[in-house]
Short mmCIF file of C-alpha atoms in Angstrom, two decimals:
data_model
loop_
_atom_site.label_atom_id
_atom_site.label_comp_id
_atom_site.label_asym_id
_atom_site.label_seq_id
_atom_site.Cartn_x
_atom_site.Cartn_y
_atom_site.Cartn_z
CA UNK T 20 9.39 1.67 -26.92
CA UNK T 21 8.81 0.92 -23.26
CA UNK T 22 11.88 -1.13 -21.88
CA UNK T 23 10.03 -4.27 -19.96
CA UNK T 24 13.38 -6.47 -18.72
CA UNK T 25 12.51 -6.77 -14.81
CA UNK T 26 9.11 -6.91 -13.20
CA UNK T 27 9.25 -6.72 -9.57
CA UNK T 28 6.83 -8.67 -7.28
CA UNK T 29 5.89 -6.70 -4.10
CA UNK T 30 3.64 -8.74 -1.72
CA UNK T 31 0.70 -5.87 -1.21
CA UNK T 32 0.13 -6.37 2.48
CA UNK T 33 4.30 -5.56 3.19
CA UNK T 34 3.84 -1.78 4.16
CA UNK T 35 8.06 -1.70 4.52
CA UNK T 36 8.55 -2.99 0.86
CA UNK T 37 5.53 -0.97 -0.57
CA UNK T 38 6.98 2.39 1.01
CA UNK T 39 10.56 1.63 -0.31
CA UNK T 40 10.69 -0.93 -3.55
CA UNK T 41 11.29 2.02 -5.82
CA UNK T 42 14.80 2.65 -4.93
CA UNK T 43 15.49 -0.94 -6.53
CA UNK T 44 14.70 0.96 -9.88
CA UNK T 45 13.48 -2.28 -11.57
CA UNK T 46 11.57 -1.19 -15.00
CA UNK T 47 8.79 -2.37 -13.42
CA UNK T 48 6.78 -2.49 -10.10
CA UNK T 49 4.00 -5.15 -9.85
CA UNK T 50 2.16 -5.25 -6.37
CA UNK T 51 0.57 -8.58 -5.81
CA UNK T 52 -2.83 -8.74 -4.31
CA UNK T 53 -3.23 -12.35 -5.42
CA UNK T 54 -0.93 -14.95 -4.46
CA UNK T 55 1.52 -13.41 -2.07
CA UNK T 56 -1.83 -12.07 0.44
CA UNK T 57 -3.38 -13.98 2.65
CA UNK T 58 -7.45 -14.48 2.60
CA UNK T 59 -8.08 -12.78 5.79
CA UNK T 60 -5.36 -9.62 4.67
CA UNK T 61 -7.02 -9.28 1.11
CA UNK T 62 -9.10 -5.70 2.61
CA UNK T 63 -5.69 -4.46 4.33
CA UNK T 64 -3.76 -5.35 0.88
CA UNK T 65 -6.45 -3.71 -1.37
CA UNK T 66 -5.81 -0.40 0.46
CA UNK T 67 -2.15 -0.29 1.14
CA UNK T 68 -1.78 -0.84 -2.88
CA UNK T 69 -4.63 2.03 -3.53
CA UNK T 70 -2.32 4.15 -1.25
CA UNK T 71 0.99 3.44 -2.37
CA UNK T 72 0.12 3.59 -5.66
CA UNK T 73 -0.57 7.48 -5.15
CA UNK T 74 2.85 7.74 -3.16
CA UNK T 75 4.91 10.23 -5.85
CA UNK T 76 8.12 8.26 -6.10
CA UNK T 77 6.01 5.89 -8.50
CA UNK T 78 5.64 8.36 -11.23
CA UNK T 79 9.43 7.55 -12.44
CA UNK T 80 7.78 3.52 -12.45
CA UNK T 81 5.63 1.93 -14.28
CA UNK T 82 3.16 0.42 -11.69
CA UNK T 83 1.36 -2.78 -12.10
CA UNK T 84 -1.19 -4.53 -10.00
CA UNK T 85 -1.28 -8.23 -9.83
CA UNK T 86 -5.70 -8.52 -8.85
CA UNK T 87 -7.34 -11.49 -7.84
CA UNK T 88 -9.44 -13.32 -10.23
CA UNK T 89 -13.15 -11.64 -11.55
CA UNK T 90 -14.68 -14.86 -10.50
CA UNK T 91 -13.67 -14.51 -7.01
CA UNK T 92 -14.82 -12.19 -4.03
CA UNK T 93 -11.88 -9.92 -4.41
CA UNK T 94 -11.43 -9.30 -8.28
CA UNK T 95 -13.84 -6.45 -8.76
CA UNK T 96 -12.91 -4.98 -5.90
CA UNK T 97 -8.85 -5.02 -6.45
CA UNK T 98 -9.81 -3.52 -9.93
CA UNK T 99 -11.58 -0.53 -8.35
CA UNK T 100 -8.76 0.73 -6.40
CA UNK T 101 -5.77 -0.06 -8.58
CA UNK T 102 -7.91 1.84 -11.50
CA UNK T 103 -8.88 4.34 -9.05
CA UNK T 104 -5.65 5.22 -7.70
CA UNK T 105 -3.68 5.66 -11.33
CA UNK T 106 -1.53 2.24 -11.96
CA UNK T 107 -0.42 1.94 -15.54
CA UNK T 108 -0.99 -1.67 -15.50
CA UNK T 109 -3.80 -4.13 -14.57
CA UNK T 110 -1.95 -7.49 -14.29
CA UNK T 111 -5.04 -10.31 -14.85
CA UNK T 112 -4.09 -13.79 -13.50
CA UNK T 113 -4.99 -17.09 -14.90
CA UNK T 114 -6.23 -15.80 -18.28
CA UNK T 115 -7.59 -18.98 -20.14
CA UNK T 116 -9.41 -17.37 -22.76
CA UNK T 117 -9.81 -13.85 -24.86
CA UNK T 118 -13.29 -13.71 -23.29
CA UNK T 119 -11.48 -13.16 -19.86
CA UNK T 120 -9.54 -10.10 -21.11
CA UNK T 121 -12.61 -8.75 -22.44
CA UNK T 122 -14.37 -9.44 -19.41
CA UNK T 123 -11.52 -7.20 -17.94
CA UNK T 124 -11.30 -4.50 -20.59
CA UNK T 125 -15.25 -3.69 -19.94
CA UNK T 126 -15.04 -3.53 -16.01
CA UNK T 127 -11.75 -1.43 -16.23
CA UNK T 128 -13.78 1.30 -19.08
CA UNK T 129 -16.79 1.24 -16.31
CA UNK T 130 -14.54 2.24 -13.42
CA UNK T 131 -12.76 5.07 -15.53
CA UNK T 132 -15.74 6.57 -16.82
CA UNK T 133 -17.18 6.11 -13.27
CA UNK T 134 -13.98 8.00 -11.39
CA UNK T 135 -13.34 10.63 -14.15
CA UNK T 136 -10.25 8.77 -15.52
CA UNK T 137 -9.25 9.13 -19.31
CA UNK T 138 -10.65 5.65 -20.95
CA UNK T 139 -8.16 3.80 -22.53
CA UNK T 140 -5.45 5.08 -20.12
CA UNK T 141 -5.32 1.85 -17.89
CA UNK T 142 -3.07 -0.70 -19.68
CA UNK T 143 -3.58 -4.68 -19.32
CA UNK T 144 -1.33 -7.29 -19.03
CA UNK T 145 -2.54 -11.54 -19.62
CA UNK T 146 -0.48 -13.96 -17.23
CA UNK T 147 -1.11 -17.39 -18.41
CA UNK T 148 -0.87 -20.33 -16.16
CA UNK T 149 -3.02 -23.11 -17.81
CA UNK T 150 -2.69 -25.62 -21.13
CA UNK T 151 -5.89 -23.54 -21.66
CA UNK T 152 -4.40 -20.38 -21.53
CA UNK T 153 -1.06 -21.68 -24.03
CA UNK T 154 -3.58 -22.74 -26.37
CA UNK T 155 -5.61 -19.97 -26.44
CA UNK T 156 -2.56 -17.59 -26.46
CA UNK T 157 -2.79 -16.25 -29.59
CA UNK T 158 -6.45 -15.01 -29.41
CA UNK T 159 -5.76 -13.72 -25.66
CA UNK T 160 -2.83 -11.38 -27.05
CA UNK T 161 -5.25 -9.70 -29.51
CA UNK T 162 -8.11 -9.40 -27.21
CA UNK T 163 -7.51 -6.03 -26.72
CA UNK T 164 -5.60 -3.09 -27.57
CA UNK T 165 -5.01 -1.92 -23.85
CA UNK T 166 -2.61 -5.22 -23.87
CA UNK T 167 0.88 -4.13 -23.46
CA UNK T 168 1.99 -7.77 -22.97
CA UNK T 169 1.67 -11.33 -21.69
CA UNK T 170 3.24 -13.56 -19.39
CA UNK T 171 3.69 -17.02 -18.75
CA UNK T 172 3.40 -18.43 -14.96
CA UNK T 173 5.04 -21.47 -14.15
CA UNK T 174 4.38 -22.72 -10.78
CA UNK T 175 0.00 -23.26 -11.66
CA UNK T 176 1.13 -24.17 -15.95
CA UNK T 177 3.32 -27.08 -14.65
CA UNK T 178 0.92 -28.16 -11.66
CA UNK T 179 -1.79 -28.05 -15.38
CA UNK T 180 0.25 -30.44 -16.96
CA UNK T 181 1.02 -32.24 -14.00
CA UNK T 182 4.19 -32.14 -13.95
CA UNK T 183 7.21 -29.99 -11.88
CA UNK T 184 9.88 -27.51 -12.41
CA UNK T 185 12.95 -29.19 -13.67
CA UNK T 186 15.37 -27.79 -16.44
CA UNK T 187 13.30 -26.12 -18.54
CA UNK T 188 12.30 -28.72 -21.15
CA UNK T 189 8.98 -28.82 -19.42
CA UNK T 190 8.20 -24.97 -20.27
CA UNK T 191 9.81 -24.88 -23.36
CA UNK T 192 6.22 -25.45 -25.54
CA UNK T 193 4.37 -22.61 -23.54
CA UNK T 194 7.42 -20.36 -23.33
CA UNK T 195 7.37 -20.71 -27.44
CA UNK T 196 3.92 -20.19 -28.01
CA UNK T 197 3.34 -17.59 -25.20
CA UNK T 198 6.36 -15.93 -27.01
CA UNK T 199 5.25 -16.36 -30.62
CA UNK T 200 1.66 -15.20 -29.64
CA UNK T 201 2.91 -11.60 -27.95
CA UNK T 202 4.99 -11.52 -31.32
CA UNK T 203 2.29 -11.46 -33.81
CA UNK T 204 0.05 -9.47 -31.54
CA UNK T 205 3.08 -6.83 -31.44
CA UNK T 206 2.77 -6.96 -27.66
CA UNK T 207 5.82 -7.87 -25.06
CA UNK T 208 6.28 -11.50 -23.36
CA UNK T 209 7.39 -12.23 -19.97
CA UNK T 210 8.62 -15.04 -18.29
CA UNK T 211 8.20 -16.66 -15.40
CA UNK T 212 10.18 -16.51 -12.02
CA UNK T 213 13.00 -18.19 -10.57
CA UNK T 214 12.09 -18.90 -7.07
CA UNK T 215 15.86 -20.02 -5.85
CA UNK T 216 17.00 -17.02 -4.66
CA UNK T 217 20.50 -18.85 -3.48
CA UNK T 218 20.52 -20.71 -6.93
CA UNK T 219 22.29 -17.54 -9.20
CA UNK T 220 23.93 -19.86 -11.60
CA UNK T 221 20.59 -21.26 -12.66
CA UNK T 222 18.55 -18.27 -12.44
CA UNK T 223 21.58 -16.86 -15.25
CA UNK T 224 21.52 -19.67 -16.97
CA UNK T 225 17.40 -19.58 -17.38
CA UNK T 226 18.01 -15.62 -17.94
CA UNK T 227 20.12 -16.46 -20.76
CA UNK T 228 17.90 -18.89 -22.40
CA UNK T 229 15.30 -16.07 -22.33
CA UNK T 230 16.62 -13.64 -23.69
CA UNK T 231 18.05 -15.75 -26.86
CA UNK T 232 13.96 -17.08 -27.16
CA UNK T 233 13.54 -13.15 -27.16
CA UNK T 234 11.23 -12.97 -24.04
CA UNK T 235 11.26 -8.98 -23.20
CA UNK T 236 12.29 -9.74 -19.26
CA UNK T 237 11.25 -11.80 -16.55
CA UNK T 238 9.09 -11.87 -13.27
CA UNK T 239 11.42 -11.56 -10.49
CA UNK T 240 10.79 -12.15 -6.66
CA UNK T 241 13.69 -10.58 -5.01
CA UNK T 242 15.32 -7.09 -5.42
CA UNK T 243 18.63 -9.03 -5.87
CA UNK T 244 17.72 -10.06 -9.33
CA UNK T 245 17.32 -6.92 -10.95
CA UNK T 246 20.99 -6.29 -11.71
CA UNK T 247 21.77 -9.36 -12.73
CA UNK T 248 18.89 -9.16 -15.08
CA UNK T 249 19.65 -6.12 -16.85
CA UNK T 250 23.11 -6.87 -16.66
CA UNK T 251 22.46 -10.57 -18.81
CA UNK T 252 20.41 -8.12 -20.77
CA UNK T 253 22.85 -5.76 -21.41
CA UNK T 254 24.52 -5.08 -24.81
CA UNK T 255 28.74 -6.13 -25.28
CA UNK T 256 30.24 -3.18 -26.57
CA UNK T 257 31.05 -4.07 -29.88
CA UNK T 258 27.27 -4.86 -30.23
CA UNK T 259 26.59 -0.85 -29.00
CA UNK T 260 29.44 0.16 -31.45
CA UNK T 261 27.79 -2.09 -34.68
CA UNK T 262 24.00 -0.84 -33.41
CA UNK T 263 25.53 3.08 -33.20
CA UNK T 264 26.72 2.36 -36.73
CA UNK T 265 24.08 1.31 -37.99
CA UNK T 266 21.36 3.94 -36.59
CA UNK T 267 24.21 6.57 -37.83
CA UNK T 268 23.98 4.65 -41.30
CA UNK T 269 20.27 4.61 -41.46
CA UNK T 270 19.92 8.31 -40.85
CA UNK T 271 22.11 9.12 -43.31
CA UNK T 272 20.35 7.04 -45.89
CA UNK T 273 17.31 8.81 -44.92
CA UNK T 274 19.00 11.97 -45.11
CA UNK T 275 19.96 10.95 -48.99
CA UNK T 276 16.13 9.77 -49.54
CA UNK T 277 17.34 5.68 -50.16
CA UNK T 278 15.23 3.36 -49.99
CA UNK T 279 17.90 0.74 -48.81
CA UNK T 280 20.97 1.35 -47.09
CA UNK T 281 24.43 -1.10 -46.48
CA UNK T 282 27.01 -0.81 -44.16
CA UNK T 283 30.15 -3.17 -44.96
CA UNK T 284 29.06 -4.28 -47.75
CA UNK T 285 25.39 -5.99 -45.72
CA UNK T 286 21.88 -4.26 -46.13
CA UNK T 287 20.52 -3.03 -43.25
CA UNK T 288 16.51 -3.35 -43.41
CA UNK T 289 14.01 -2.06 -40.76
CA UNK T 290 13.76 -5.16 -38.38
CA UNK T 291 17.72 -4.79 -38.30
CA UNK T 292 17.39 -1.04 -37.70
CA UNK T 293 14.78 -1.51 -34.88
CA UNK T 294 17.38 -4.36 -33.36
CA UNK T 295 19.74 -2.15 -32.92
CA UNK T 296 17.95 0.99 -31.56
CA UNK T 297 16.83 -2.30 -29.25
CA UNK T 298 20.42 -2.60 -28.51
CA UNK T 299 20.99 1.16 -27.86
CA UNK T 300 18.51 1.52 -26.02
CA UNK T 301 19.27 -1.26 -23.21
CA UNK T 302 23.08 -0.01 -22.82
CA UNK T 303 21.48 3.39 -22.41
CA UNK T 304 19.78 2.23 -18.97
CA UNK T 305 22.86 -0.05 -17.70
CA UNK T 306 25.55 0.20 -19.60
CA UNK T 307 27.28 -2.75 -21.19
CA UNK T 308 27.89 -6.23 -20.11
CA UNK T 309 30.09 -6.70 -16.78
CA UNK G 15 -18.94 5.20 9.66
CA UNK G 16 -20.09 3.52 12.96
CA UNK G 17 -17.86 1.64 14.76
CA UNK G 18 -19.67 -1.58 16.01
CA UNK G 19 -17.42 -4.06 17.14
CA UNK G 20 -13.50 -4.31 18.21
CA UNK G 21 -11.21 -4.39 15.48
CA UNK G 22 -7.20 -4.89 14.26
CA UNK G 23 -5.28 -3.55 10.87
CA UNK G 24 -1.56 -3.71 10.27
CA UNK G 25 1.44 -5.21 11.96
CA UNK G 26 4.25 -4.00 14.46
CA UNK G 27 7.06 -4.67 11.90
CA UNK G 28 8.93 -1.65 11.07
CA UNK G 29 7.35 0.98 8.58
CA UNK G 30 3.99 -0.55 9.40
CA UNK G 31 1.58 0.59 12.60
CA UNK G 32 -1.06 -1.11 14.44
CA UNK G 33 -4.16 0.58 14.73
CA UNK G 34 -6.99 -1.26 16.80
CA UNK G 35 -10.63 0.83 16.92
CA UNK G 36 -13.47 0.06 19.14
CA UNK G 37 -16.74 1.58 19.89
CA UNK G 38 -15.07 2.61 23.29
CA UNK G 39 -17.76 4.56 25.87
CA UNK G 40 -19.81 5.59 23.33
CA UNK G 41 -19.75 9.48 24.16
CA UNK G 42 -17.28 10.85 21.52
CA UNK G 43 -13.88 9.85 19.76
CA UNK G 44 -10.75 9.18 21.29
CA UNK G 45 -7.59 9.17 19.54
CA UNK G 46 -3.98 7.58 21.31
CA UNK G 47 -0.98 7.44 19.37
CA UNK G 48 2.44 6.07 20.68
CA UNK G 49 5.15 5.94 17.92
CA UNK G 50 8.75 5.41 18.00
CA UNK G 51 9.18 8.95 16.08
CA UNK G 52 6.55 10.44 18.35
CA UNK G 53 8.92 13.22 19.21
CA UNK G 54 9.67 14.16 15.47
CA UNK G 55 6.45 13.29 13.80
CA UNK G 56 3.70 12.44 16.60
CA UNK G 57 1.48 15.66 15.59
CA UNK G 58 1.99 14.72 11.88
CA UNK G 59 0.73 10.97 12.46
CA UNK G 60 -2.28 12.41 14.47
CA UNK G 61 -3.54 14.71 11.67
CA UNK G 62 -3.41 12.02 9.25
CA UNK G 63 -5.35 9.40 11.86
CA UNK G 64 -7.77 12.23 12.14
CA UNK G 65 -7.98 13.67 8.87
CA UNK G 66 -9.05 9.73 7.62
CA UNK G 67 -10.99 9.16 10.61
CA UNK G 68 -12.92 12.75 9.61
CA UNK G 69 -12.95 11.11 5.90
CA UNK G 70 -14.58 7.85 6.76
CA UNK G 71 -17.24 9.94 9.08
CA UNK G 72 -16.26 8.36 12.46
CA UNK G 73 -17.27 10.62 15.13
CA UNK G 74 -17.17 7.81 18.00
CA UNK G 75 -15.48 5.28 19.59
CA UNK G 76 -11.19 4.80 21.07
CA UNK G 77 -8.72 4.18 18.25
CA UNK G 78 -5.47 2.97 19.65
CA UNK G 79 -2.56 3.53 17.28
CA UNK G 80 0.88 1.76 17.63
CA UNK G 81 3.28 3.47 15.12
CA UNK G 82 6.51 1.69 13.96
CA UNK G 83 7.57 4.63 11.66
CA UNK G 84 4.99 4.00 8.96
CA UNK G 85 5.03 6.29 5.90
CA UNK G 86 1.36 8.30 5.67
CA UNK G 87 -0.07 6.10 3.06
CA UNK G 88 0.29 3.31 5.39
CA UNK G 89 -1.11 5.28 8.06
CA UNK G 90 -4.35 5.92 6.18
CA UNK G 91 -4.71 2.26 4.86
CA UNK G 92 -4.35 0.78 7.95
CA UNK G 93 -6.89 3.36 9.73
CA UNK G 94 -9.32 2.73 7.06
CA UNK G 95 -8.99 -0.97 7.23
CA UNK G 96 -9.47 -0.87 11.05
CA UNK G 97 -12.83 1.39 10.84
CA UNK G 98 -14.46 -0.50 7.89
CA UNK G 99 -13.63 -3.92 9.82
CA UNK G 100 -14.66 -2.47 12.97
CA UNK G 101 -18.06 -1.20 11.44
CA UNK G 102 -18.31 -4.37 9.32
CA UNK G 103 -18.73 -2.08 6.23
CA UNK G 104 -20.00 -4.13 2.90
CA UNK G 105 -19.30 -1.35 0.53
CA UNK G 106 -16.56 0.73 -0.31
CA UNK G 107 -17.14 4.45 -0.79
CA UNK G 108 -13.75 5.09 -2.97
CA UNK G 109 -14.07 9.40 -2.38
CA UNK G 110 -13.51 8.84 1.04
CA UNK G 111 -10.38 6.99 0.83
CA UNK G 112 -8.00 9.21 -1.35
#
């Protein structure tokens, strides 16, 4: 169970944030060879990634490369060297359909079997950014088994349905059904970023809401967020001493061979089991809530 | 790789270099470095310059490197971005670049 809270965005032509984002220790790395690059830096971008990607300090991370659409000049090529140079991730932009991820899933088994890496090894990930791409979540979160999640992308969904970034009520329909659709394909959700860096009382406040949806993290565009993040994310500790108890209680009732096991009096099932290893687990990488 | 026409790759912000190539006289390669850790690190930054230069088979031309304390992978992304814009390269041969 791969812990997904923060996903850092690295521009891919910044040579001083590529050589040194690790030490932010977000669970994530994503360097972005889409939005953040210029046109005329695209070639420069392309090969700083392939590079840095190789650097060793990014075996503790799990990398992820944001590549430019397949229907553009620079898709196929961004896909070559982020496969080529070992990210865990392929990050697909402006996914509108299944037939888009499969589109992907093809070109990234050619390049493995081409450079001698293990097939299946490169993991994908679905942003979707379009009314399309909402509606069509569903079948884009089972398009293939390399998925390890999806994301919704705010900026292009609300320019879709022309509207703007306000309080939230505008996203709330794609952050459901990008939400329920990672859900029943068993795959994680992500939400989009909050681009007010001087704004921390909203970006908590839209953390919050998030997290009670049950999005697994969020985008984020700025080291600064990280802690925040995992702090919002964070267990209380009288949620870590309930989840402790009842893991402990589970065990035992394993131990004993029961089928079902209470603690005070309340059954504790597998989804409430798996909540609280959830629980554990997310103290175990910062603590409790501050 | 032959170098065909001037070129620029990177940016003089710290932990970055610029390297500009050209097909200079046309009678060998020529290789100047200046880098604000020259002292410390100057014959480590020109191994790497010509280690990718050797890579990308460029056996001719003036490569001008400005260093700003760039990390190696930098080093050999902007060198290789420089040579395949300088020699207007339309395909990539990935083995050379690792």
């Amino acid at each position: 169970m791969k812990l997904r809270r923060s996903m850092l965005f690295l521009p891919g032509a910044n040579a001083a944030m590529l050589s040194t984002a690790f030490v932010y220790k977000p669970d994530s790395i994503m360097f972005d060879l889409e939005d953040a690059v210029s046109l005329r830096e695209k070639d420069s971008a392309r090969l700083l990634v392939f590079h840095a990607l190789q650097l060793p300090v990014y075996r503790e991370t799990e990398t992820v490369v944001r590549i430019n659409p397949l229907n553009t000049p620079f898709g196929h090529l961004d896909l070559e060297a982020a496969v080529r140079a070992g990210v865990d991730v392929v990050r697909l932009p402006k996914t509108d359909c299944a037939e888009d991820v499969e589109l992907l899933e093809r070109e990234v088994e050619r390049i493995e079997r081409a450079c001698g890496r293990e097939v299946g090894s490169t993991k994908l990930m679905a942003a979707i950014e379009s009314a399309s791409g909402v509606i069509n979540a569903l079948s884009i979160a089972k398009a293939s088994p390399r998925l390890t999640g999806i994301a919704l992308a705010g900026f292009d969904y609300v320019m879709d349905m022309q509207t703007e970034r306000g309080d939230g009520t505008e996203l709330f329909y794609a952050r459901c059904a990008v939400l329920h659709a990672a859900r029943a394909a068993k795959i994680d959700a992500f939400d989009v970023v909050w681009s007010d860096l001087n704004d921390e009382a909203g970006f908590l406040k839209e953390v919050d809401l998030i997290k009670r949806l049950g999005f697994n993290g969020k985008s984020l565009i700025n080291p600064r967020q990280i802690e925040l993040l995992h702090n919002a994310y964070a267990p209380t500790e009288e949620e870590v001493e309930y989840a402790g108890r009842v893991v402990a209680a589970a065990a035992e009732g394993e131990r004993k061979g029961l089928g079902v096991v209470s603690l005070n009096g309340k059954m504790i099932d597998g989804p409430v089991i798996d909540h609280a290893r959830r629980v554990l687990q997310r103290a175990e990488a910062s603590g409790t809530r501050k | 790789m032959k170098i065909v026409k001037e070129a620029l790759a990177g940016t003089l912000e710290s932990s970055d270099l610029l390297v500009k190539v050209s097909p200079g006289s046309g009678t060998g390669l020529e290789v100047v470095i200046s880098s604000e850790v020259m002292q410390q690190f100057g014959l480590q930054i020109d191994r790497v310059v010509r280690d990718t230069l050797a890579r990308l088979g460029v056996t001719a031309g003036l490569v001008v490197v400005e260093d700003k304390g760039a990390l190696d992978c930098a080093i050999q992304a902007r060198v290789q971005t420089a040579v395949m814009r300088g020699a207007e390269a339309q395909t990539i041969d990935w083995s050379a670049l690792s």
